[in-house]
PDB file of C-alpha atoms in Angstrom:
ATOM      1  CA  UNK H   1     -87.623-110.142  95.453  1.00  0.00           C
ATOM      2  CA  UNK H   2     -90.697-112.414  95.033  1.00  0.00           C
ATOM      3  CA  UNK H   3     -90.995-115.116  97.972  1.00  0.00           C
ATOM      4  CA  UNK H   4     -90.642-118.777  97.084  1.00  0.00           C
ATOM      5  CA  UNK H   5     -92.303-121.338  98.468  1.00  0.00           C
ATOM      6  CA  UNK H   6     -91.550-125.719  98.123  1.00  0.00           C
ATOM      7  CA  UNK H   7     -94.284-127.787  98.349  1.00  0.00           C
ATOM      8  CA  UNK H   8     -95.221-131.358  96.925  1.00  0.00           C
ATOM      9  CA  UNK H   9     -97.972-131.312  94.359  1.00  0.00           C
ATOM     10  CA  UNK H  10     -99.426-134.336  93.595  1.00  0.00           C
ATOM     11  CA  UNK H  11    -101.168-133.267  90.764  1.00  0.00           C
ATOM     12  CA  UNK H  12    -100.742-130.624  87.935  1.00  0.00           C
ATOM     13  CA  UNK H  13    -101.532-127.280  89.774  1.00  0.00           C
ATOM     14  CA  UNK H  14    -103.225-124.636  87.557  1.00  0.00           C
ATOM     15  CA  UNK H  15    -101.793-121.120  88.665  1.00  0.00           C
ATOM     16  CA  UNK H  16    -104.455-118.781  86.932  1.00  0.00           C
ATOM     17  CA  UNK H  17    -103.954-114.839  88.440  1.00  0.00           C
ATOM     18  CA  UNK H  18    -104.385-112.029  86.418  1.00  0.00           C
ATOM     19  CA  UNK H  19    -101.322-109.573  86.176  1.00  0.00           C
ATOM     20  CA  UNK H  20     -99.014-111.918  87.675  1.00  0.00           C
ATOM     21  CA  UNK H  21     -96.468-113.755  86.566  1.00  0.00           C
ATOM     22  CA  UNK H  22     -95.416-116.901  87.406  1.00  0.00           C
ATOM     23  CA  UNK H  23     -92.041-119.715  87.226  1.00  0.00           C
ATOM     24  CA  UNK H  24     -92.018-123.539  87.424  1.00  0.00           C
ATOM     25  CA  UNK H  25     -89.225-125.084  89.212  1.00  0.00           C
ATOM     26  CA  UNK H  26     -88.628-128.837  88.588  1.00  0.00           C
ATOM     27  CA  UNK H  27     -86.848-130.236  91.492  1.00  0.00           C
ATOM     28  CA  UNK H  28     -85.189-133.577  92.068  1.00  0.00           C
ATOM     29  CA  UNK H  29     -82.471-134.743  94.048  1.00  0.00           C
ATOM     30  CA  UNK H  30     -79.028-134.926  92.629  1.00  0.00           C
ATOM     31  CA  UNK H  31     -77.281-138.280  91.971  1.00  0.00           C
ATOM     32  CA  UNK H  32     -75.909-138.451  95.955  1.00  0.00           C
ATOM     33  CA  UNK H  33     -79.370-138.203  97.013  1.00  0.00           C
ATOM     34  CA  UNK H  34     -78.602-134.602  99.054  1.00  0.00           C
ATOM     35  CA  UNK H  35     -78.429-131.878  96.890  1.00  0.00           C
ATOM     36  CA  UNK H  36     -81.355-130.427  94.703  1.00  0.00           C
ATOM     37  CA  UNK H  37     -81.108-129.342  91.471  1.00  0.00           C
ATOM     38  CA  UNK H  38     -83.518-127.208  89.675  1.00  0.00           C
ATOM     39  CA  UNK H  39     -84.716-126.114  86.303  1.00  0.00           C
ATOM     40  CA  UNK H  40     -86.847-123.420  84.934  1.00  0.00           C
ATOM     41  CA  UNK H  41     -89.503-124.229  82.487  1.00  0.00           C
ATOM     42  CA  UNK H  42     -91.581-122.019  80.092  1.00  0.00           C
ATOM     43  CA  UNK H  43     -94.864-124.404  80.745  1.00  0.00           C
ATOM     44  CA  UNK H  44     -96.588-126.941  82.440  1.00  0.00           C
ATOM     45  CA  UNK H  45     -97.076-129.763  80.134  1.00  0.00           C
ATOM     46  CA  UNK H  46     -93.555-129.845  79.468  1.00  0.00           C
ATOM     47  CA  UNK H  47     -92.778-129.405  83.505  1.00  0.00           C
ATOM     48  CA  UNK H  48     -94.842-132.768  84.157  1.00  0.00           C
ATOM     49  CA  UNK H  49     -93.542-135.036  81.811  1.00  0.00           C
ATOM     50  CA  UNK H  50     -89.438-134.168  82.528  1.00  0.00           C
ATOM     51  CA  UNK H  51     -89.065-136.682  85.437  1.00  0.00           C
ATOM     52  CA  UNK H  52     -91.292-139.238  87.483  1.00  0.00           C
ATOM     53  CA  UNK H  53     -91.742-138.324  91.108  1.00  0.00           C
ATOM     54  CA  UNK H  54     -90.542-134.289  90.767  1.00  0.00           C
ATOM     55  CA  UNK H  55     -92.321-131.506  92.671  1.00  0.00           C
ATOM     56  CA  UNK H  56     -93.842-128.273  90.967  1.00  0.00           C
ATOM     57  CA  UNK H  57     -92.512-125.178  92.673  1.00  0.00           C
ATOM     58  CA  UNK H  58     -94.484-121.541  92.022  1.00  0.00           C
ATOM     59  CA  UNK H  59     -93.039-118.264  93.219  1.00  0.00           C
ATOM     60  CA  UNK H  60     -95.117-115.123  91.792  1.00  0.00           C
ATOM     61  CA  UNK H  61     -93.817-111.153  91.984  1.00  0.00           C
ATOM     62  CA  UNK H  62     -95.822-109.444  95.099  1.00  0.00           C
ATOM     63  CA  UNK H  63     -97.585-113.106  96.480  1.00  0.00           C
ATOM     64  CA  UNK H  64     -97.447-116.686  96.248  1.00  0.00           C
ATOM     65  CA  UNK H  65     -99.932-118.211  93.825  1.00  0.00           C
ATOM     66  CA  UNK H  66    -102.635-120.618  94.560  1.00  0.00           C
ATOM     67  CA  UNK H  67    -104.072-122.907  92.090  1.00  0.00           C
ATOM     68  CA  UNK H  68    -106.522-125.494  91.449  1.00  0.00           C
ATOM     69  CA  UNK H  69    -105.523-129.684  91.504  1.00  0.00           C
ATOM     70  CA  UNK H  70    -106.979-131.485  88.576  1.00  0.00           C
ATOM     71  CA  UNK H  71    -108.859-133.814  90.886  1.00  0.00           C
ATOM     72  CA  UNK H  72    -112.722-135.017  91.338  1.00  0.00           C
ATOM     73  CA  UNK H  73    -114.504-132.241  93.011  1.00  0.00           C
ATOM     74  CA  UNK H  74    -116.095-133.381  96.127  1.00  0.00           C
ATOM     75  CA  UNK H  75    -119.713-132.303  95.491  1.00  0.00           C
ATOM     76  CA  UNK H  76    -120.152-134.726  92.656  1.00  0.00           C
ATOM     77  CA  UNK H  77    -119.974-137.018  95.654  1.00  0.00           C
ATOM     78  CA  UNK H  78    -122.937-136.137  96.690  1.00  0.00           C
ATOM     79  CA  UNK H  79    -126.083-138.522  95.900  1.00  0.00           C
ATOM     80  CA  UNK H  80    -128.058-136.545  93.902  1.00  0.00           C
ATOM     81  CA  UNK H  81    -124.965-136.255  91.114  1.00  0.00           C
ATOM     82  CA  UNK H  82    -125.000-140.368  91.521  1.00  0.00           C
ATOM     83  CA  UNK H  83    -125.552-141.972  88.204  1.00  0.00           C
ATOM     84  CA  UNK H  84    -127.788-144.891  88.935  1.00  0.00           C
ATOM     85  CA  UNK H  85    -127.036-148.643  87.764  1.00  0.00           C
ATOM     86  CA  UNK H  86    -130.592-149.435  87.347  1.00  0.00           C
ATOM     87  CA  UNK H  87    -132.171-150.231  83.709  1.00  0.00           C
ATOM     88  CA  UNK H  88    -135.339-149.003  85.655  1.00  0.00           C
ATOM     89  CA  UNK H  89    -134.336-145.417  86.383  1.00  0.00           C
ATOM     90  CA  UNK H  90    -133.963-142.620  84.433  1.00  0.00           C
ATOM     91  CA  UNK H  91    -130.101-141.525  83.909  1.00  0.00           C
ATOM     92  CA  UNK H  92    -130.794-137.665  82.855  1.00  0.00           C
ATOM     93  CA  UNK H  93    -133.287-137.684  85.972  1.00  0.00           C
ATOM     94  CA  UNK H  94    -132.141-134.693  88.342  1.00  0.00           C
ATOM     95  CA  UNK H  95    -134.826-132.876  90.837  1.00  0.00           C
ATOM     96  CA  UNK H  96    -137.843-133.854  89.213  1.00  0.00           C
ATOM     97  CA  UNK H  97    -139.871-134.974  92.101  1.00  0.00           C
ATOM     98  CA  UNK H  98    -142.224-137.257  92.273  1.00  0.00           C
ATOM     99  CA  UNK H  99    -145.436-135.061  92.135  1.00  0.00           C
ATOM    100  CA  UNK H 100    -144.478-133.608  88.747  1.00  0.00           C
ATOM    101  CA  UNK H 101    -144.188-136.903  87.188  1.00  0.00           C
ATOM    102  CA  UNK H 102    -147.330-137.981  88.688  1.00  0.00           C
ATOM    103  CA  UNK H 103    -149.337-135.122  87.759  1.00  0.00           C
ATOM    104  CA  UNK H 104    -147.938-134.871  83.847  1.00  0.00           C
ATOM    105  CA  UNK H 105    -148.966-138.983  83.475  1.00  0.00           C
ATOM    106  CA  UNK H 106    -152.176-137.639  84.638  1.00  0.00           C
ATOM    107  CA  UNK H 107    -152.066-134.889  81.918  1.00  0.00           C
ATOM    108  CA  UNK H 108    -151.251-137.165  79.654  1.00  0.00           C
ATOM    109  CA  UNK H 109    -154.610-139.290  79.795  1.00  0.00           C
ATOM    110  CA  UNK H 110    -156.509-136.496  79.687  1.00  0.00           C
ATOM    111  CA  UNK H 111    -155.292-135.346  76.377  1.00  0.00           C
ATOM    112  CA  UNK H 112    -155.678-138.577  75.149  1.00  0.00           C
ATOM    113  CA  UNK H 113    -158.925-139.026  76.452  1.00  0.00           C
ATOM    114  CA  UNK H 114    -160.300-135.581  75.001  1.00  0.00           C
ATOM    115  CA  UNK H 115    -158.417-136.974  71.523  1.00  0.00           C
ATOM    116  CA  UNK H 116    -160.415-140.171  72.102  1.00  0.00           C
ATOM    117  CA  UNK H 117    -163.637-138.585  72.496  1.00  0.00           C
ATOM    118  CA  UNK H 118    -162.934-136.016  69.952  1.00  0.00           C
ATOM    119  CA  UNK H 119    -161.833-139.169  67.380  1.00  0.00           C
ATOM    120  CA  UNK H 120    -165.335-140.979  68.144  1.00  0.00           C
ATOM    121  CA  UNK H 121    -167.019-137.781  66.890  1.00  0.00           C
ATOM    122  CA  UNK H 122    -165.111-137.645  64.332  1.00  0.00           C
ATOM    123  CA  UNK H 123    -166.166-141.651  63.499  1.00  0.00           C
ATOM    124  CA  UNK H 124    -170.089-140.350  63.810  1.00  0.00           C
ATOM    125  CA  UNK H 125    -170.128-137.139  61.979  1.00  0.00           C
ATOM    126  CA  UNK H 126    -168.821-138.622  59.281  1.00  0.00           C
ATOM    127  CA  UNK H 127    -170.879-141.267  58.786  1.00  0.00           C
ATOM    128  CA  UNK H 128    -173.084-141.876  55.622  1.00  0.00           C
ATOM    129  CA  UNK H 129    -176.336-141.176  57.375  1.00  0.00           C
ATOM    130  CA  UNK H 130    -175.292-138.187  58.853  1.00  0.00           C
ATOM    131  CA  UNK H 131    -172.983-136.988  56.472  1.00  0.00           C
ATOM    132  CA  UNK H 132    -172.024-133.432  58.591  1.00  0.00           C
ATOM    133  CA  UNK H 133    -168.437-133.069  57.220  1.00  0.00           C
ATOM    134  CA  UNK H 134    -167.668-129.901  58.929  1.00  0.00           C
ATOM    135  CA  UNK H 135    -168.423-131.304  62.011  1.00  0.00           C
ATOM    136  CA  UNK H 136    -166.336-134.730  61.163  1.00  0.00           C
ATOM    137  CA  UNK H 137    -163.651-132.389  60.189  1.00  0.00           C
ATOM    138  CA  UNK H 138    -163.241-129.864  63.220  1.00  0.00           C
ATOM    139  CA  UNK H 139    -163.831-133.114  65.559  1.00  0.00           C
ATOM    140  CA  UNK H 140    -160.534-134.910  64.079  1.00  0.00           C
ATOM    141  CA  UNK H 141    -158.453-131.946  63.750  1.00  0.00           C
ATOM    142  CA  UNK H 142    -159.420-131.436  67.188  1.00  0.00           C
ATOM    143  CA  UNK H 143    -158.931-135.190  68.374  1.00  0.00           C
ATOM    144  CA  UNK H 144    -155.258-134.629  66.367  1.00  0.00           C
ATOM    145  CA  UNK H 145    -154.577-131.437  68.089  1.00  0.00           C
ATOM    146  CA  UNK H 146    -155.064-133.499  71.917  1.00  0.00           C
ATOM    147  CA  UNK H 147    -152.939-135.836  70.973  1.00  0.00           C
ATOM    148  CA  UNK H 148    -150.338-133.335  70.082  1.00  0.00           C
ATOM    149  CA  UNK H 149    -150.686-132.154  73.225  1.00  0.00           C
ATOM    150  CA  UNK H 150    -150.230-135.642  74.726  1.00  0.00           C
ATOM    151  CA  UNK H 151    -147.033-135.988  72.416  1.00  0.00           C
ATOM    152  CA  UNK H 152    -145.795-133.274  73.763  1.00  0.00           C
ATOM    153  CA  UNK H 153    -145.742-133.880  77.929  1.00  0.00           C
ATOM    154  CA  UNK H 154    -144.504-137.576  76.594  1.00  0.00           C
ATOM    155  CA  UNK H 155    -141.673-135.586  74.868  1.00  0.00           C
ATOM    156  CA  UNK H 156    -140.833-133.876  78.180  1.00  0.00           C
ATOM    157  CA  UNK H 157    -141.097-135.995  80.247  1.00  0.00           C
ATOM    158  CA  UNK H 158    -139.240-139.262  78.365  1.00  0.00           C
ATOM    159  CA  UNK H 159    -135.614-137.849  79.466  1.00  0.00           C
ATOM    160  CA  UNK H 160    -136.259-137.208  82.863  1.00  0.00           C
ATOM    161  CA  UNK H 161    -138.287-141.037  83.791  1.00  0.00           C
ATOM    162  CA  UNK H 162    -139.148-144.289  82.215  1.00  0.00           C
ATOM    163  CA  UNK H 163    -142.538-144.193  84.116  1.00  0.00           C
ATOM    164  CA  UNK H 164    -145.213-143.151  81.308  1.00  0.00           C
ATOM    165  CA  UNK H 165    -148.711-144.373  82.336  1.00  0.00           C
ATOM    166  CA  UNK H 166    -152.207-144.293  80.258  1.00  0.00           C
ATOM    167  CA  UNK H 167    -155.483-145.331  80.634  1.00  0.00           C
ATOM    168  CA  UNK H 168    -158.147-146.370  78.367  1.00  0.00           C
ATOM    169  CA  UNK H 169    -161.730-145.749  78.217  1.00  0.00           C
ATOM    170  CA  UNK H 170    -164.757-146.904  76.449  1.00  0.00           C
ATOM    171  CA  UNK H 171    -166.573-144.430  73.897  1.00  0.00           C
ATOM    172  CA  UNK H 172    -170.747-144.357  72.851  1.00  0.00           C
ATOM    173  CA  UNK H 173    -172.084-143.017  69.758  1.00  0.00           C
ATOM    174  CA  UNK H 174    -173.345-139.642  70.021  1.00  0.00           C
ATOM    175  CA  UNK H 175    -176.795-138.113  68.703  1.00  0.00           C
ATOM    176  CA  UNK H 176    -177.000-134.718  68.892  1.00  0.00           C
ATOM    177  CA  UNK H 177    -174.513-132.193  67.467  1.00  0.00           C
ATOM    178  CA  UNK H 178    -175.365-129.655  69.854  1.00  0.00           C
ATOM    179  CA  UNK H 179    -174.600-132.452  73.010  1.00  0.00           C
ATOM    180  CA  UNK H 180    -171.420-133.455  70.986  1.00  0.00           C
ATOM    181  CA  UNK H 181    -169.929-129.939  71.051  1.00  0.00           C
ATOM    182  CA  UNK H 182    -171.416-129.008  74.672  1.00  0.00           C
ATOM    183  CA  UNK H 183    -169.139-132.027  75.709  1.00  0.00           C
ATOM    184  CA  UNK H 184    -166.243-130.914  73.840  1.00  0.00           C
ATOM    185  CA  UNK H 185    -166.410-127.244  75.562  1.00  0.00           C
ATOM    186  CA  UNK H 186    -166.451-129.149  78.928  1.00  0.00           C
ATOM    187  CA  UNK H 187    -163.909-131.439  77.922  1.00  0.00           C
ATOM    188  CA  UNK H 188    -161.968-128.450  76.955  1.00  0.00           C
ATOM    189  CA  UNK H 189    -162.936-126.609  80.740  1.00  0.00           C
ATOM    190  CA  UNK H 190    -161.703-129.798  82.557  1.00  0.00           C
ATOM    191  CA  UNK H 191    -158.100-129.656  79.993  1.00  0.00           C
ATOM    192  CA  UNK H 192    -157.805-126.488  81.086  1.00  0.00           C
ATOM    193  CA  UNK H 193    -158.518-127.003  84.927  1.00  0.00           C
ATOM    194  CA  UNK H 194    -156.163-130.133  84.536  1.00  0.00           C
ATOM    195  CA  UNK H 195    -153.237-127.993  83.215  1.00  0.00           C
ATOM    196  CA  UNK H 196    -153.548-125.216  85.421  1.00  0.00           C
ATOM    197  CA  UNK H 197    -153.511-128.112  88.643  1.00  0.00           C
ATOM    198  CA  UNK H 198    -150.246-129.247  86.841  1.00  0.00           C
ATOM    199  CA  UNK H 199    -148.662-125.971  86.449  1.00  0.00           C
ATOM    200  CA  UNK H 200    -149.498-125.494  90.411  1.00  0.00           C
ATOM    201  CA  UNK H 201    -148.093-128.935  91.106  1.00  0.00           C
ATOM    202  CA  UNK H 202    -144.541-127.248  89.148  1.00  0.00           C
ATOM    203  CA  UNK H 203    -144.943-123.756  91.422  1.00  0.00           C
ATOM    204  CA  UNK H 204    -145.453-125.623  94.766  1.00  0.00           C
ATOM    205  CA  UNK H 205    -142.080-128.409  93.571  1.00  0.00           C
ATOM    206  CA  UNK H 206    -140.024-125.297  92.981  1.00  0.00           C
ATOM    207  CA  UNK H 207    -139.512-126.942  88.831  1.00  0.00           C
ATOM    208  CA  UNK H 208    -139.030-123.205  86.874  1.00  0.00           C
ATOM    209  CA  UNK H 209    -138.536-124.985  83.924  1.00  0.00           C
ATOM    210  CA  UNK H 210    -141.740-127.376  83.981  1.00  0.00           C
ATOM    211  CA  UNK H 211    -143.778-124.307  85.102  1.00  0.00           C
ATOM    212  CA  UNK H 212    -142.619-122.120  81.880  1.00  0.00           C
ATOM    213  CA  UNK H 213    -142.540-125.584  79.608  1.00  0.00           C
ATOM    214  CA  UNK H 214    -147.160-125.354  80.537  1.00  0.00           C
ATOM    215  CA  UNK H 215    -147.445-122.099  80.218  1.00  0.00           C
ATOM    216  CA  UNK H 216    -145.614-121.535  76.748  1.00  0.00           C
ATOM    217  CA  UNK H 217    -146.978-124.807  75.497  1.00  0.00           C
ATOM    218  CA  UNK H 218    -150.373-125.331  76.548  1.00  0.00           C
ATOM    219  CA  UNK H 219    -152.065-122.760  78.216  1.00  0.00           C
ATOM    220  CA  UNK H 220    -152.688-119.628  76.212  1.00  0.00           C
ATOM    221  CA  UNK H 221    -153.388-122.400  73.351  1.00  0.00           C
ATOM    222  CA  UNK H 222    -156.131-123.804  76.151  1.00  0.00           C
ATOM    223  CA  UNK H 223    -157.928-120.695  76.564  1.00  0.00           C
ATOM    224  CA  UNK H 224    -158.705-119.819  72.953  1.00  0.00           C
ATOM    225  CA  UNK H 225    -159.627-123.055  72.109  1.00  0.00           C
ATOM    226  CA  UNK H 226    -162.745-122.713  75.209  1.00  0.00           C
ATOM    227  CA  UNK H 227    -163.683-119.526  73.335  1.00  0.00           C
ATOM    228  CA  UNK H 228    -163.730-121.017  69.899  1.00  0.00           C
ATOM    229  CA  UNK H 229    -166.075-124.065  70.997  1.00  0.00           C
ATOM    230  CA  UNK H 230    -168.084-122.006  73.071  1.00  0.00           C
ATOM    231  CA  UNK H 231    -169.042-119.718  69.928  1.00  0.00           C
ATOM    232  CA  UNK H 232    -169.568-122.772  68.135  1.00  0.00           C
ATOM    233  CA  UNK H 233    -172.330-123.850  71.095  1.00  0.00           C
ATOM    234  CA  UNK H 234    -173.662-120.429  70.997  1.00  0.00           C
ATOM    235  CA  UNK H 235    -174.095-120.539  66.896  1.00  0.00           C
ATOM    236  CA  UNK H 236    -175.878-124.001  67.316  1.00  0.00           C
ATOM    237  CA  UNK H 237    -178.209-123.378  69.878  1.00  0.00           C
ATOM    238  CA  UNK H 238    -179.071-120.517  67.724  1.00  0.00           C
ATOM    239  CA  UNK H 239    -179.763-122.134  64.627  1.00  0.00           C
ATOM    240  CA  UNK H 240    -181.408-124.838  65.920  1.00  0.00           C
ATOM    241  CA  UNK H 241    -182.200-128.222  64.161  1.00  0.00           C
ATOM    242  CA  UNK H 242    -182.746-128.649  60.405  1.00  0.00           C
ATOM    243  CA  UNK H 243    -181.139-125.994  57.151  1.00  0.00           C
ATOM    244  CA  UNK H 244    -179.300-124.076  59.884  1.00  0.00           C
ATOM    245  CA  UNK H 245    -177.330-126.796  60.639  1.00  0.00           C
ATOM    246  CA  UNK H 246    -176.388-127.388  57.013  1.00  0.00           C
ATOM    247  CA  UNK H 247    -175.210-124.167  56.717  1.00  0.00           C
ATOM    248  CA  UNK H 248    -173.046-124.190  60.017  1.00  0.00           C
ATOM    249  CA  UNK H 249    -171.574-127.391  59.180  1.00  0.00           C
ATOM    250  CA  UNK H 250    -170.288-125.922  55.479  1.00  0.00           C
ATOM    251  CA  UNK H 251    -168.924-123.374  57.701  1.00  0.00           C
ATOM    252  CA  UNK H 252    -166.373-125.779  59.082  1.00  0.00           C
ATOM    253  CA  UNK H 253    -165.460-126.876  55.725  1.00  0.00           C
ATOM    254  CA  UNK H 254    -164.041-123.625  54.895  1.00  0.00           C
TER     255      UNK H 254
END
């Protein structure tokens, strides 16, 4: 015969074994206040709600069952599973260190300094007196393109802290086509050296998912955007000033 045990639960116990099968027992005492009178039940709900103050009583065939109380677990206890109070803090921030939030503001104002830059060749190129559409063209799809790639570390990083920080900087004509896309290949090196320093910054923190978030998002895109502009510097130096120009600037159009 299966063993029985008696023992006050003070909360609904959850007796979950495979292959077993279990009884509830409500027990209360009798109207002198000696005797115990029980009653078997098909389920729990029903088991809590037939008196105040009763105990729940499992026997099982071959062992007692064990359950789990319905009650806070104490790990959630812990500080890091605290939800802060502060309007200043982040409430979906969880082990996203410092470091990584530092080095993504920095990524941030680099993209937006490349789209700056980029945006100010744009404003030149396409000026009446110069009148090089191509080159007006690539430069603001390329000045949109940074910016997506600010957008996108903003977009990240939003739910996990309320500290976003940017810079601004001051922009000069440019006069030479051939300096204006040199600069954008370097600009496009120093993205690249930026993004690789914040993927390291992820590695060394032990963040998986910021590491994987730079290298789907940004840095495959990073590297074939340094070979593209560096064909581009190749073609120009090439065709030198005057008709050639022209011509590679129609090419941009298309």
């Amino acid at each position: 015969m299966a063993a029985t045990f008696l023992s006050s639960v003070p909360a609904l116990s959850l007796a979950a074994k495979q292959g077993d099968t279990a009884r509830v027992l409500i027990t209360s005492p009798t109207s002198d206040g000696h005797g115990i009178s029980c009653s078997s039940v098909s389920a729990f709900p029903s088991a809590s709600r037939k008196k105040r103050n009763t105990s729940l009583v499992v026997s099982a065939t071959g062992e007692t069952l064990t359950g789990v109380v319905f009650q806070p677990f104490e790990e959630v206890k812990k500080e890091v599973f605290g939800v802060p109070n502060s309007p200043q803090v982040s409430l979906a921030r969880q082990y996203f260190v410092d470091d990584c939030e530092a080095a993504i503001n920095e990524q941030i104002n680099v993209e937006y300094t490349a789209s700056y830059v980029y945006h100010a060749m744009f404003a030149y190129f396409d000026r009446d007196n110069i009148a090089l559409k191509g080159l007006a063209k690539f430069f603001k799809e390329s000045s949109e393109e940074e910016r997506e790639h600010a957008e996108k570390l903003m977009e990240y990083q939003a739910p996990l802290t309320l500290k976003l920080k940017y810079s601004l900087i001051k922009i000069s004509w440019f006069i030479s086509f051939i300096l204006a896309m040199e600069l954008a290949l370097s600009l496009e090196k120093l993205t690249n050296e930026k993004l690789l320093s914040l993927h390291k910054v992820a590695d060394e923190n032990n963040d998986p998912q910021m590491a994987d978030f730079v290298e789907s998002e940004f840095l495959t895109e990073q590297v074939e955007s340094i070979k593209k502009i560096a064909e581009y510097v190749a073609q120009l130096r090439m065709v030198g000033k005057g008709h050639g120009v022209w011509h590679f600037d129609q090419m941009l159009l298309n």
